[in-house]
GROMACS .gro file of C-alpha atoms in nm:
model
  465
    1UNK     CA    1  -1.252   0.331  -4.382
    2UNK     CA    2  -1.549   0.484  -4.200
    3UNK     CA    3  -1.529   0.277  -3.885
    4UNK     CA    4  -1.174   0.377  -3.804
    5UNK     CA    5  -0.991   0.704  -3.831
    6UNK     CA    6  -0.622   0.759  -3.788
    7UNK     CA    7  -0.551   1.125  -3.739
    8UNK     CA    8  -0.197   1.250  -3.781
    9UNK     CA    9  -0.094   1.553  -3.581
   10UNK     CA   10   0.221   1.706  -3.726
   11UNK     CA   11   0.317   1.897  -3.412
   12UNK     CA   12   0.538   1.667  -3.208
   13UNK     CA   13   0.527   1.403  -3.483
   14UNK     CA   14   0.234   1.245  -3.305
   15UNK     CA   15  -0.020   1.000  -3.438
   16UNK     CA   16  -0.348   0.979  -3.255
   17UNK     CA   17  -0.515   0.641  -3.272
   18UNK     CA   18  -0.882   0.725  -3.242
   19UNK     CA   19  -1.145   0.463  -3.297
   20UNK     CA   20  -1.469   0.642  -3.363
   21UNK     CA   21  -1.631   0.322  -3.473
   22UNK     CA   22  -1.615   0.163  -3.129
   23UNK     CA   23  -1.860   0.422  -3.005
   24UNK     CA   24  -2.098   0.385  -3.296
   25UNK     CA   25  -2.044   0.042  -3.449
   26UNK     CA   26  -2.308  -0.228  -3.452
   27UNK     CA   27  -2.605   0.000  -3.409
   28UNK     CA   28  -2.825  -0.304  -3.390
   29UNK     CA   29  -2.686  -0.389  -3.047
   30UNK     CA   30  -2.891  -0.274  -2.753
   31UNK     CA   31  -2.781   0.025  -2.549
   32UNK     CA   32  -2.778  -0.192  -2.237
   33UNK     CA   33  -2.529  -0.430  -2.401
   34UNK     CA   34  -2.305  -0.140  -2.497
   35UNK     CA   35  -2.325   0.011  -2.149
   36UNK     CA   36  -2.224  -0.305  -1.963
   37UNK     CA   37  -2.008  -0.480  -2.221
   38UNK     CA   38  -1.821  -0.236  -2.448
   39UNK     CA   39  -1.574  -0.022  -2.256
   40UNK     CA   40  -1.284   0.177  -2.395
   41UNK     CA   41  -1.282   0.508  -2.210
   42UNK     CA   42  -1.018   0.642  -1.971
   43UNK     CA   43  -1.258   0.556  -1.688
   44UNK     CA   44  -1.277   0.194  -1.799
   45UNK     CA   45  -0.897   0.181  -1.808
   46UNK     CA   46  -0.876   0.335  -1.461
   47UNK     CA   47  -1.118   0.080  -1.316
   48UNK     CA   48  -0.930  -0.203  -1.487
   49UNK     CA   49  -0.592  -0.084  -1.353
   50UNK     CA   50  -0.714  -0.025  -0.998
   51UNK     CA   51  -0.920  -0.344  -0.985
   52UNK     CA   52  -0.637  -0.558  -1.119
   53UNK     CA   53  -0.375  -0.401  -0.895
   54UNK     CA   54  -0.502  -0.490  -0.551
   55UNK     CA   55  -0.715  -0.809  -0.566
   56UNK     CA   56  -0.632  -1.083  -0.314
   57UNK     CA   57  -0.303  -0.914  -0.212
   58UNK     CA   58  -0.520  -0.700   0.013
   59UNK     CA   59  -0.550  -1.004   0.242
   60UNK     CA   60  -0.175  -1.075   0.255
   61UNK     CA   61  -0.049  -0.721   0.319
   62UNK     CA   62  -0.113  -0.744   0.696
   63UNK     CA   63   0.105  -1.059   0.686
   64UNK     CA   64   0.373  -0.852   0.510
   65UNK     CA   65   0.346  -0.581   0.777
   66UNK     CA   66   0.414  -0.842   1.047
   67UNK     CA   67   0.733  -0.933   0.859
   68UNK     CA   68   0.841  -0.574   0.786
   69UNK     CA   69   0.711  -0.376   1.081
   70UNK     CA   70   0.469  -0.083   1.056
   71UNK     CA   71   0.711   0.186   0.933
   72UNK     CA   72   0.879  -0.026   0.665
   73UNK     CA   73   0.542  -0.161   0.553
   74UNK     CA   74   0.406   0.187   0.489
   75UNK     CA   75   0.725   0.314   0.323
   76UNK     CA   76   0.756   0.015   0.091
   77UNK     CA   77   0.395   0.057  -0.021
   78UNK     CA   78   0.453   0.421  -0.110
   79UNK     CA   79   0.789   0.349  -0.273
   80UNK     CA   80   0.679   0.056  -0.486
   81UNK     CA   81   0.353   0.232  -0.571
   82UNK     CA   82   0.549   0.517  -0.729
   83UNK     CA   83   0.797   0.281  -0.896
   84UNK     CA   84   0.516   0.068  -1.039
   85UNK     CA   85   0.344   0.377  -1.177
   86UNK     CA   86   0.669   0.484  -1.341
   87UNK     CA   87   0.726   0.157  -1.524
   88UNK     CA   88   0.358   0.141  -1.627
   89UNK     CA   89   0.414   0.484  -1.782
   90UNK     CA   90   0.721   0.350  -1.968
   91UNK     CA   91   0.518   0.056  -2.102
   92UNK     CA   92   0.250   0.296  -2.226
   93UNK     CA   93   0.513   0.509  -2.402
   94UNK     CA   94   0.661   0.204  -2.576
   95UNK     CA   95   0.314   0.083  -2.678
   96UNK     CA   96   0.224   0.415  -2.840
   97UNK     CA   97   0.565   0.425  -3.012
   98UNK     CA   98   0.519   0.074  -3.152
   99UNK     CA   99   0.161   0.118  -3.259
  100UNK     CA  100   0.226   0.454  -3.424
  101UNK     CA  101   0.508   0.305  -3.631
  102UNK     CA  102   0.285   0.016  -3.738
  103UNK     CA  103  -0.011   0.243  -3.818
  104UNK     CA  104   0.217   0.442  -4.049
  105UNK     CA  105   0.291   0.113  -4.226
  106UNK     CA  106  -0.087   0.067  -4.272
  107UNK     CA  107  -0.103  -0.232  -4.035
  108UNK     CA  108  -0.463  -0.309  -3.934
  109UNK     CA  109  -0.521  -0.402  -3.568
  110UNK     CA  110  -0.901  -0.421  -3.572
  111UNK     CA  111  -0.908  -0.796  -3.511
  112UNK     CA  112  -0.570  -0.824  -3.340
  113UNK     CA  113  -0.488  -0.743  -2.977
  114UNK     CA  114  -0.138  -0.602  -2.937
  115UNK     CA  115   0.059  -0.756  -2.649
  116UNK     CA  116   0.376  -0.661  -2.465
  117UNK     CA  117   0.598  -0.919  -2.633
  118UNK     CA  118   0.489  -0.786  -2.973
  119UNK     CA  119   0.583  -0.433  -2.869
  120UNK     CA  120   0.928  -0.559  -2.770
  121UNK     CA  121   0.955  -0.751  -3.097
  122UNK     CA  122   0.863  -0.449  -3.308
  123UNK     CA  123   1.096  -0.211  -3.126
  124UNK     CA  124   1.392  -0.429  -3.026
  125UNK     CA  125   1.377  -0.760  -3.214
  126UNK     CA  126   1.304  -1.128  -3.159
  127UNK     CA  127   1.541  -1.184  -2.864
  128UNK     CA  128   1.360  -0.921  -2.660
  129UNK     CA  129   1.031  -1.068  -2.778
  130UNK     CA  130   1.128  -1.410  -2.644
  131UNK     CA  131   1.244  -1.270  -2.310
  132UNK     CA  132   0.927  -1.065  -2.270
  133UNK     CA  133   0.707  -1.357  -2.372
  134UNK     CA  134   0.870  -1.592  -2.121
  135UNK     CA  135   0.852  -1.361  -1.820
  136UNK     CA  136   0.511  -1.219  -1.900
  137UNK     CA  137   0.344  -1.553  -1.963
  138UNK     CA  138   0.506  -1.719  -1.663
  139UNK     CA  139   0.405  -1.433  -1.434
  140UNK     CA  140   0.047  -1.428  -1.561
  141UNK     CA  141   0.031  -1.806  -1.529
  142UNK     CA  142   0.127  -1.793  -1.161
  143UNK     CA  143  -0.085  -1.480  -1.113
  144UNK     CA  144  -0.384  -1.689  -1.220
  145UNK     CA  145  -0.269  -1.973  -0.991
  146UNK     CA  146  -0.262  -1.730  -0.697
  147UNK     CA  147  -0.622  -1.627  -0.764
  148UNK     CA  148  -0.737  -1.989  -0.746
  149UNK     CA  149  -0.543  -2.046  -0.424
  150UNK     CA  150  -0.697  -1.730  -0.280
  151UNK     CA  151  -1.050  -1.842  -0.372
  152UNK     CA  152  -1.004  -2.173  -0.190
  153UNK     CA  153  -0.842  -2.004   0.109
  154UNK     CA  154  -1.124  -1.753   0.146
  155UNK     CA  155  -1.427  -1.977   0.097
  156UNK     CA  156  -1.291  -2.209   0.366
  157UNK     CA  157  -1.368  -1.942   0.627
  158UNK     CA  158  -1.736  -1.963   0.535
  159UNK     CA  159  -1.763  -2.338   0.478
  160UNK     CA  160  -1.495  -2.562   0.627
  161UNK     CA  161  -1.681  -2.884   0.555
  162UNK     CA  162  -1.468  -2.915   0.244
  163UNK     CA  163  -1.090  -2.882   0.255
  164UNK     CA  164  -0.912  -2.611   0.059
  165UNK     CA  165  -0.790  -2.852  -0.208
  166UNK     CA  166  -1.147  -2.955  -0.288
  167UNK     CA  167  -1.248  -2.591  -0.306
  168UNK     CA  168  -0.962  -2.537  -0.553
  169UNK     CA  169  -1.113  -2.803  -0.780
  170UNK     CA  170  -1.451  -2.629  -0.764
  171UNK     CA  171  -1.323  -2.277  -0.825
  172UNK     CA  172  -1.097  -2.397  -1.105
  173UNK     CA  173  -1.410  -2.505  -1.290
  174UNK     CA  174  -1.583  -2.174  -1.211
  175UNK     CA  175  -1.289  -1.962  -1.327
  176UNK     CA  176  -1.269  -2.159  -1.651
  177UNK     CA  177  -1.581  -1.970  -1.762
  178UNK     CA  178  -1.361  -1.663  -1.823
  179UNK     CA  179  -1.279  -1.818  -2.161
  180UNK     CA  180  -1.604  -1.663  -2.285
  181UNK     CA  181  -1.492  -1.301  -2.224
  182UNK     CA  182  -1.338  -1.195  -2.558
  183UNK     CA  183  -1.101  -0.916  -2.446
  184UNK     CA  184  -1.035  -0.634  -2.199
  185UNK     CA  185  -1.274  -0.427  -2.406
  186UNK     CA  186  -1.549  -0.640  -2.250
  187UNK     CA  187  -1.452  -0.601  -1.885
  188UNK     CA  188  -1.637  -0.273  -1.825
  189UNK     CA  189  -1.892  -0.394  -1.569
  190UNK     CA  190  -1.655  -0.653  -1.422
  191UNK     CA  191  -1.373  -0.410  -1.344
  192UNK     CA  192  -1.622  -0.164  -1.196
  193UNK     CA  193  -1.776  -0.427  -0.969
  194UNK     CA  194  -1.436  -0.569  -0.882
  195UNK     CA  195  -1.309  -0.238  -0.749
  196UNK     CA  196  -1.629  -0.175  -0.552
  197UNK     CA  197  -1.598  -0.517  -0.390
  198UNK     CA  198  -1.233  -0.469  -0.302
  199UNK     CA  199  -1.303  -0.125  -0.158
  200UNK     CA  200  -1.579  -0.259   0.067
  201UNK     CA  201  -1.356  -0.549   0.179
  202UNK     CA  202  -1.066  -0.316   0.257
  203UNK     CA  203  -1.281  -0.090   0.474
  204UNK     CA  204  -1.435  -0.394   0.643
  205UNK     CA  205  -1.085  -0.512   0.740
  206UNK     CA  206  -0.997  -0.166   0.871
  207UNK     CA  207  -1.315  -0.117   1.074
  208UNK     CA  208  -1.331  -0.477   1.198
  209UNK     CA  209  -0.970  -0.460   1.323
  210UNK     CA  210  -1.029  -0.129   1.503
  211UNK     CA  211  -1.355  -0.252   1.658
  212UNK     CA  212  -1.193  -0.578   1.764
  213UNK     CA  213  -0.907  -0.392   1.929
  214UNK     CA  214  -0.567  -0.529   2.014
  215UNK     CA  215  -0.548  -0.891   2.123
  216UNK     CA  216  -0.427  -0.954   2.474
  217UNK     CA  217  -0.049  -0.935   2.496
  218UNK     CA  218  -0.014  -0.819   2.136
  219UNK     CA  219   0.344  -0.787   2.017
  220UNK     CA  220   0.481  -0.591   1.722
  221UNK     CA  221   0.833  -0.727   1.703
  222UNK     CA  222   0.887  -0.701   1.326
  223UNK     CA  223   1.127  -0.690   1.162
  224UNK     CA  224   1.316  -0.972   1.332
  225UNK     CA  225   1.481  -1.169   1.049
  226UNK     CA  226   1.621  -1.067   0.712
  227UNK     CA  227   1.442  -1.358   0.546
  228UNK     CA  228   1.105  -1.236   0.669
  229UNK     CA  229   1.189  -0.872   0.597
  230UNK     CA  230   1.270  -0.924   0.229
  231UNK     CA  231   0.986  -1.174   0.188
  232UNK     CA  232   0.743  -0.905   0.302
  233UNK     CA  233   0.906  -0.644   0.079
  234UNK     CA  234   0.874  -0.860  -0.232
  235UNK     CA  235   0.506  -0.925  -0.156
  236UNK     CA  236   0.458  -0.548  -0.177
  237UNK     CA  237   0.666  -0.544  -0.496
  238UNK     CA  238   0.414  -0.795  -0.630
  239UNK     CA  239   0.123  -0.582  -0.506
  240UNK     CA  240   0.220  -0.288  -0.726
  241UNK     CA  241   0.332  -0.503  -1.018
  242UNK     CA  242  -0.013  -0.548  -1.165
  243UNK     CA  243   0.075  -0.369  -1.488
  244UNK     CA  244   0.172  -0.684  -1.676
  245UNK     CA  245  -0.158  -0.634  -1.863
  246UNK     CA  246  -0.102  -0.264  -1.936
  247UNK     CA  247  -0.066  -0.314  -2.311
  248UNK     CA  248  -0.388  -0.516  -2.334
  249UNK     CA  249  -0.576  -0.254  -2.131
  250UNK     CA  250  -0.439   0.025  -2.350
  251UNK     CA  251  -0.529  -0.159  -2.667
  252UNK     CA  252  -0.889  -0.180  -2.545
  253UNK     CA  253  -0.904   0.200  -2.515
  254UNK     CA  254  -1.053   0.423  -2.783
  255UNK     CA  255  -0.769   0.672  -2.728
  256UNK     CA  256  -0.474   0.478  -2.577
  257UNK     CA  257  -0.246   0.782  -2.578
  258UNK     CA  258  -0.454   0.916  -2.286
  259UNK     CA  259  -0.332   0.636  -2.062
  260UNK     CA  260  -0.030   0.830  -1.928
  261UNK     CA  261  -0.149   0.914  -1.575
  262UNK     CA  262  -0.417   0.648  -1.535
  263UNK     CA  263  -0.200   0.395  -1.354
  264UNK     CA  264  -0.064   0.660  -1.115
  265UNK     CA  265  -0.417   0.770  -1.026
  266UNK     CA  266  -0.521   0.407  -0.983
  267UNK     CA  267  -0.224   0.349  -0.751
  268UNK     CA  268  -0.320   0.653  -0.545
  269UNK     CA  269  -0.667   0.510  -0.492
  270UNK     CA  270  -0.535   0.162  -0.414
  271UNK     CA  271  -0.313   0.309  -0.139
  272UNK     CA  272  -0.624   0.448   0.031
  273UNK     CA  273  -0.737   0.085   0.062
  274UNK     CA  274  -0.415  -0.100   0.141
  275UNK     CA  275  -0.252   0.134   0.392
  276UNK     CA  276  -0.545   0.164   0.639
  277UNK     CA  277  -0.641  -0.205   0.623
  278UNK     CA  278  -0.288  -0.345   0.661
  279UNK     CA  279  -0.198  -0.096   0.935
  280UNK     CA  280  -0.515  -0.160   1.134
  281UNK     CA  281  -0.482  -0.539   1.111
  282UNK     CA  282  -0.118  -0.530   1.218
  283UNK     CA  283  -0.201  -0.293   1.505
  284UNK     CA  284  -0.473  -0.529   1.628
  285UNK     CA  285  -0.304  -0.867   1.586
  286UNK     CA  286   0.069  -0.800   1.564
  287UNK     CA  287   0.294  -1.105   1.544
  288UNK     CA  288  -0.003  -1.344   1.518
  289UNK     CA  289  -0.011  -1.254   1.149
  290UNK     CA  290   0.324  -1.428   1.096
  291UNK     CA  291   0.140  -1.761   1.098
  292UNK     CA  292  -0.184  -1.632   0.944
  293UNK     CA  293  -0.115  -1.512   0.591
  294UNK     CA  294  -0.486  -1.461   0.519
  295UNK     CA  295  -0.622  -1.162   0.714
  296UNK     CA  296  -0.971  -1.319   0.730
  297UNK     CA  297  -0.840  -1.602   0.948
  298UNK     CA  298  -0.792  -1.380   1.256
  299UNK     CA  299  -1.122  -1.193   1.248
  300UNK     CA  300  -1.422  -1.342   1.431
  301UNK     CA  301  -1.685  -1.503   1.213
  302UNK     CA  302  -1.974  -1.263   1.165
  303UNK     CA  303  -2.219  -1.183   0.891
  304UNK     CA  304  -2.001  -0.893   0.785
  305UNK     CA  305  -1.695  -1.116   0.750
  306UNK     CA  306  -1.891  -1.366   0.542
  307UNK     CA  307  -2.010  -1.085   0.312
  308UNK     CA  308  -1.651  -0.960   0.278
  309UNK     CA  309  -1.536  -1.312   0.188
  310UNK     CA  310  -1.804  -1.341  -0.081
  311UNK     CA  311  -1.711  -1.000  -0.223
  312UNK     CA  312  -1.347  -1.104  -0.246
  313UNK     CA  313  -1.440  -1.434  -0.409
  314UNK     CA  314  -1.626  -1.255  -0.685
  315UNK     CA  315  -1.337  -1.014  -0.731
  316UNK     CA  316  -1.084  -1.296  -0.745
  317UNK     CA  317  -1.289  -1.455  -1.023
  318UNK     CA  318  -1.265  -1.124  -1.212
  319UNK     CA  319  -0.891  -1.092  -1.143
  320UNK     CA  320  -0.840  -1.448  -1.265
  321UNK     CA  321  -0.987  -1.332  -1.594
  322UNK     CA  322  -0.757  -1.027  -1.600
  323UNK     CA  323  -0.448  -1.244  -1.550
  324UNK     CA  324  -0.557  -1.524  -1.781
  325UNK     CA  325  -0.692  -1.326  -2.078
  326UNK     CA  326  -0.344  -1.230  -2.210
  327UNK     CA  327  -0.252  -1.599  -2.191
  328UNK     CA  328  -0.562  -1.678  -2.392
  329UNK     CA  329  -0.449  -1.428  -2.658
  330UNK     CA  330  -0.101  -1.583  -2.678
  331UNK     CA  331  -0.245  -1.933  -2.712
  332UNK     CA  332  -0.489  -1.817  -2.981
  333UNK     CA  333  -0.201  -1.670  -3.180
  334UNK     CA  334   0.000  -1.992  -3.143
  335UNK     CA  335  -0.281  -2.209  -3.282
  336UNK     CA  336  -0.386  -1.950  -3.541
  337UNK     CA  337  -0.742  -1.858  -3.439
  338UNK     CA  338  -0.682  -1.519  -3.275
  339UNK     CA  339  -0.861  -1.320  -3.544
  340UNK     CA  340  -1.173  -1.536  -3.562
  341UNK     CA  341  -1.495  -1.363  -3.456
  342UNK     CA  342  -1.659  -1.676  -3.314
  343UNK     CA  343  -1.673  -1.645  -2.934
  344UNK     CA  344  -1.753  -2.013  -2.888
  345UNK     CA  345  -1.469  -2.129  -3.110
  346UNK     CA  346  -1.224  -1.911  -2.920
  347UNK     CA  347  -1.365  -2.023  -2.583
  348UNK     CA  348  -1.321  -2.390  -2.671
  349UNK     CA  349  -0.966  -2.329  -2.790
  350UNK     CA  350  -0.880  -2.143  -2.468
  351UNK     CA  351  -0.973  -2.424  -2.227
  352UNK     CA  352  -0.631  -2.598  -2.237
  353UNK     CA  353  -0.478  -2.284  -2.083
  354UNK     CA  354  -0.680  -2.330  -1.763
  355UNK     CA  355  -0.564  -2.689  -1.698
  356UNK     CA  356  -0.199  -2.618  -1.595
  357UNK     CA  357  -0.318  -2.327  -1.379
  358UNK     CA  358  -0.559  -2.558  -1.201
  359UNK     CA  359  -0.288  -2.820  -1.151
  360UNK     CA  360  -0.028  -2.575  -1.013
  361UNK     CA  361  -0.278  -2.431  -0.766
  362UNK     CA  362  -0.326  -2.780  -0.624
  363UNK     CA  363   0.049  -2.848  -0.602
  364UNK     CA  364   0.149  -2.516  -0.436
  365UNK     CA  365  -0.143  -2.394  -0.221
  366UNK     CA  366   0.080  -2.163  -0.014
  367UNK     CA  367  -0.135  -1.851   0.017
  368UNK     CA  368   0.096  -1.558   0.096
  369UNK     CA  369   0.445  -1.707   0.047
  370UNK     CA  370   0.377  -1.778  -0.321
  371UNK     CA  371   0.307  -1.405  -0.376
  372UNK     CA  372   0.655  -1.313  -0.257
  373UNK     CA  373   0.818  -1.583  -0.468
  374UNK     CA  374   0.637  -1.475  -0.783
  375UNK     CA  375   0.712  -1.112  -0.699
  376UNK     CA  376   1.087  -1.162  -0.666
  377UNK     CA  377   1.151  -1.407  -0.950
  378UNK     CA  378   0.897  -1.293  -1.210
  379UNK     CA  379   0.742  -0.954  -1.135
  380UNK     CA  380   1.084  -0.797  -1.079
  381UNK     CA  381   1.177  -0.862  -1.443
  382UNK     CA  382   0.835  -0.855  -1.611
  383UNK     CA  383   0.714  -0.511  -1.506
  384UNK     CA  384   1.020  -0.334  -1.364
  385UNK     CA  385   1.356  -0.436  -1.513
  386UNK     CA  386   1.249  -0.523  -1.869
  387UNK     CA  387   1.035  -0.209  -1.934
  388UNK     CA  388   1.301   0.027  -1.791
  389UNK     CA  389   1.580  -0.139  -1.990
  390UNK     CA  390   1.371  -0.160  -2.308
  391UNK     CA  391   1.288   0.210  -2.286
  392UNK     CA  392   1.656   0.303  -2.255
  393UNK     CA  393   1.761   0.087  -2.549
  394UNK     CA  394   1.472   0.192  -2.773
  395UNK     CA  395   1.565   0.559  -2.738
  396UNK     CA  396   1.942   0.515  -2.713
  397UNK     CA  397   2.016   0.678  -3.049
  398UNK     CA  398   1.982   1.049  -3.113
  399UNK     CA  399   1.751   0.989  -3.411
  400UNK     CA  400   1.516   0.772  -3.202
  401UNK     CA  401   1.491   1.044  -2.938
  402UNK     CA  402   1.439   1.311  -3.203
  403UNK     CA  403   1.157   1.118  -3.373
  404UNK     CA  404   0.996   0.982  -3.053
  405UNK     CA  405   0.618   0.994  -3.055
  406UNK     CA  406   0.608   1.061  -2.679
  407UNK     CA  407   0.885   1.288  -2.554
  408UNK     CA  408   0.966   1.296  -2.182
  409UNK     CA  409   0.832   1.599  -1.994
  410UNK     CA  410   1.089   1.854  -1.885
  411UNK     CA  411   0.957   1.842  -1.528
  412UNK     CA  412   1.113   1.492  -1.503
  413UNK     CA  413   1.447   1.608  -1.640
  414UNK     CA  414   1.386   1.521  -2.003
  415UNK     CA  415   1.581   1.231  -2.151
  416UNK     CA  416   1.860   1.258  -1.892
  417UNK     CA  417   1.609   1.239  -1.607
  418UNK     CA  418   1.436   0.940  -1.769
  419UNK     CA  419   1.764   0.752  -1.805
  420UNK     CA  420   1.866   0.829  -1.447
  421UNK     CA  421   1.533   0.704  -1.306
  422UNK     CA  422   1.540   0.396  -1.529
  423UNK     CA  423   1.892   0.305  -1.416
  424UNK     CA  424   1.788   0.339  -1.053
  425UNK     CA  425   1.482   0.117  -1.108
  426UNK     CA  426   1.687  -0.155  -1.279
  427UNK     CA  427   1.961  -0.160  -1.014
  428UNK     CA  428   1.725  -0.140  -0.715
  429UNK     CA  429   1.484  -0.409  -0.833
  430UNK     CA  430   1.762  -0.641  -0.946
  431UNK     CA  431   1.954  -0.616  -0.617
  432UNK     CA  432   1.674  -0.575  -0.362
  433UNK     CA  433   1.377  -0.731  -0.540
  434UNK     CA  434   1.532  -1.016  -0.734
  435UNK     CA  435   1.851  -1.064  -0.530
  436UNK     CA  436   1.760  -1.032  -0.163
  437UNK     CA  437   1.391  -1.087  -0.230
  438UNK     CA  438   1.450  -1.400  -0.434
  439UNK     CA  439   1.680  -1.542  -0.168
  440UNK     CA  440   1.433  -1.474   0.113
  441UNK     CA  441   1.123  -1.584  -0.078
  442UNK     CA  442   1.274  -1.914  -0.192
  443UNK     CA  443   1.386  -1.998   0.162
  444UNK     CA  444   1.036  -1.922   0.290
  445UNK     CA  445   0.874  -2.113   0.003
  446UNK     CA  446   1.092  -2.420   0.058
  447UNK     CA  447   1.007  -2.398   0.429
  448UNK     CA  448   0.636  -2.419   0.340
  449UNK     CA  449   0.700  -2.729   0.129
  450UNK     CA  450   0.900  -2.893   0.410
  451UNK     CA  451   0.633  -2.805   0.666
  452UNK     CA  452   0.313  -2.877   0.474
  453UNK     CA  453   0.425  -3.078   0.171
  454UNK     CA  454   0.310  -3.056  -0.191
  455UNK     CA  455  -0.058  -3.121  -0.272
  456UNK     CA  456  -0.146  -3.042   0.091
  457UNK     CA  457  -0.520  -3.071   0.147
  458UNK     CA  458  -0.563  -2.772   0.375
  459UNK     CA  459  -0.282  -2.517   0.402
  460UNK     CA  460  -0.273  -2.337   0.742
  461UNK     CA  461  -0.610  -2.481   0.841
  462UNK     CA  462  -0.674  -2.495   1.216
  463UNK     CA  463  -0.694  -2.851   1.359
  464UNK     CA  464  -1.048  -2.984   1.381
  465UNK     CA  465  -1.164  -3.109   1.716
   0.00000   0.00000   0.00000
């Protein structure tokens, strides 16, 4: 078939999945449309990974620093950044392994987007598929909820004439328009703009905090309580757990086997945004951040702050699409329209997915604490424990290791090194992330419900005079 070439490279038993057609297909389309709409390069993947990784968490990391203290905050960012990059690498290895096996069986994926649960199904069976589907969908569901909560929380600092709950209604309707974006292949311009906007916001937070200086009598007493300490740690676990959409991003690439280092490079860039902004905000405001989970709330209202809020709003709209698009794919497969080429038919079918997200954002508007809860209970399994365990089981037999499409580099200790790192990831995340983190996050989350109640109109809003 002319539009698609599958080239087999005997050395290393490797199958390269190269889609020449994506660069040349539909010649009738304008060059402008291709430039802004059709992305599948390593650069597109890098922008998607970096843009999706930071998002609104940028505004809650200073809150986490107030819970952890400066030193622990920095160390946890570096540690979880590396750990997240490792498990994203494992997911990419398993994707290439699965797709190569299927390509050899002449399976055609031109109108089908491969997802993580399908990789688990193909490599490990239906029980792993069901586990992966549950955790991945639940995490992405609440990831989308968090974006809506963040939109309402941010816009309130520009226009407080409407309460945050009303703003949630409005932005729920706005974010529903993401049903028209077919796949991650069409996020080229959005991921690029999203990362630019986050970068500008991060440097605004850093500069604004330094210019503002330390508030009078500033205190940096963190960490003071174990509950707060592990709540902050799991928020950072959530920050670097944005690779729940790794498979979808890889599938949108022309050469997905080139993904290997993309997430690590994206994490390196994200750290240049999160470390300075969180450190500067905590230095300036200290313990005040314990009751202000949104960093914007402590900075004086200026034109620059309003611009930063608008930039983050646009990016949160984009990130909502990133989190929700895999859910759209799952729903399309359930109702049997995933392979249709009609954008409008797919968009109409996707709308029911947005409704529960909208509803949950109204019930639990706890900006900040909900990140930690999702991080400990869902992210810990979705993008850390399950990928590491799945990788070990997939290549447990000698024949599987011998015939592996992607063999571990010797610099990482080969198969023994991989298994040692994977075991460490599973034990650490289960004990610290899920265990201590889940305990701390649930206590904090329940405290928010007791303090503010469900369906609260305006979470952490200052009293109006």
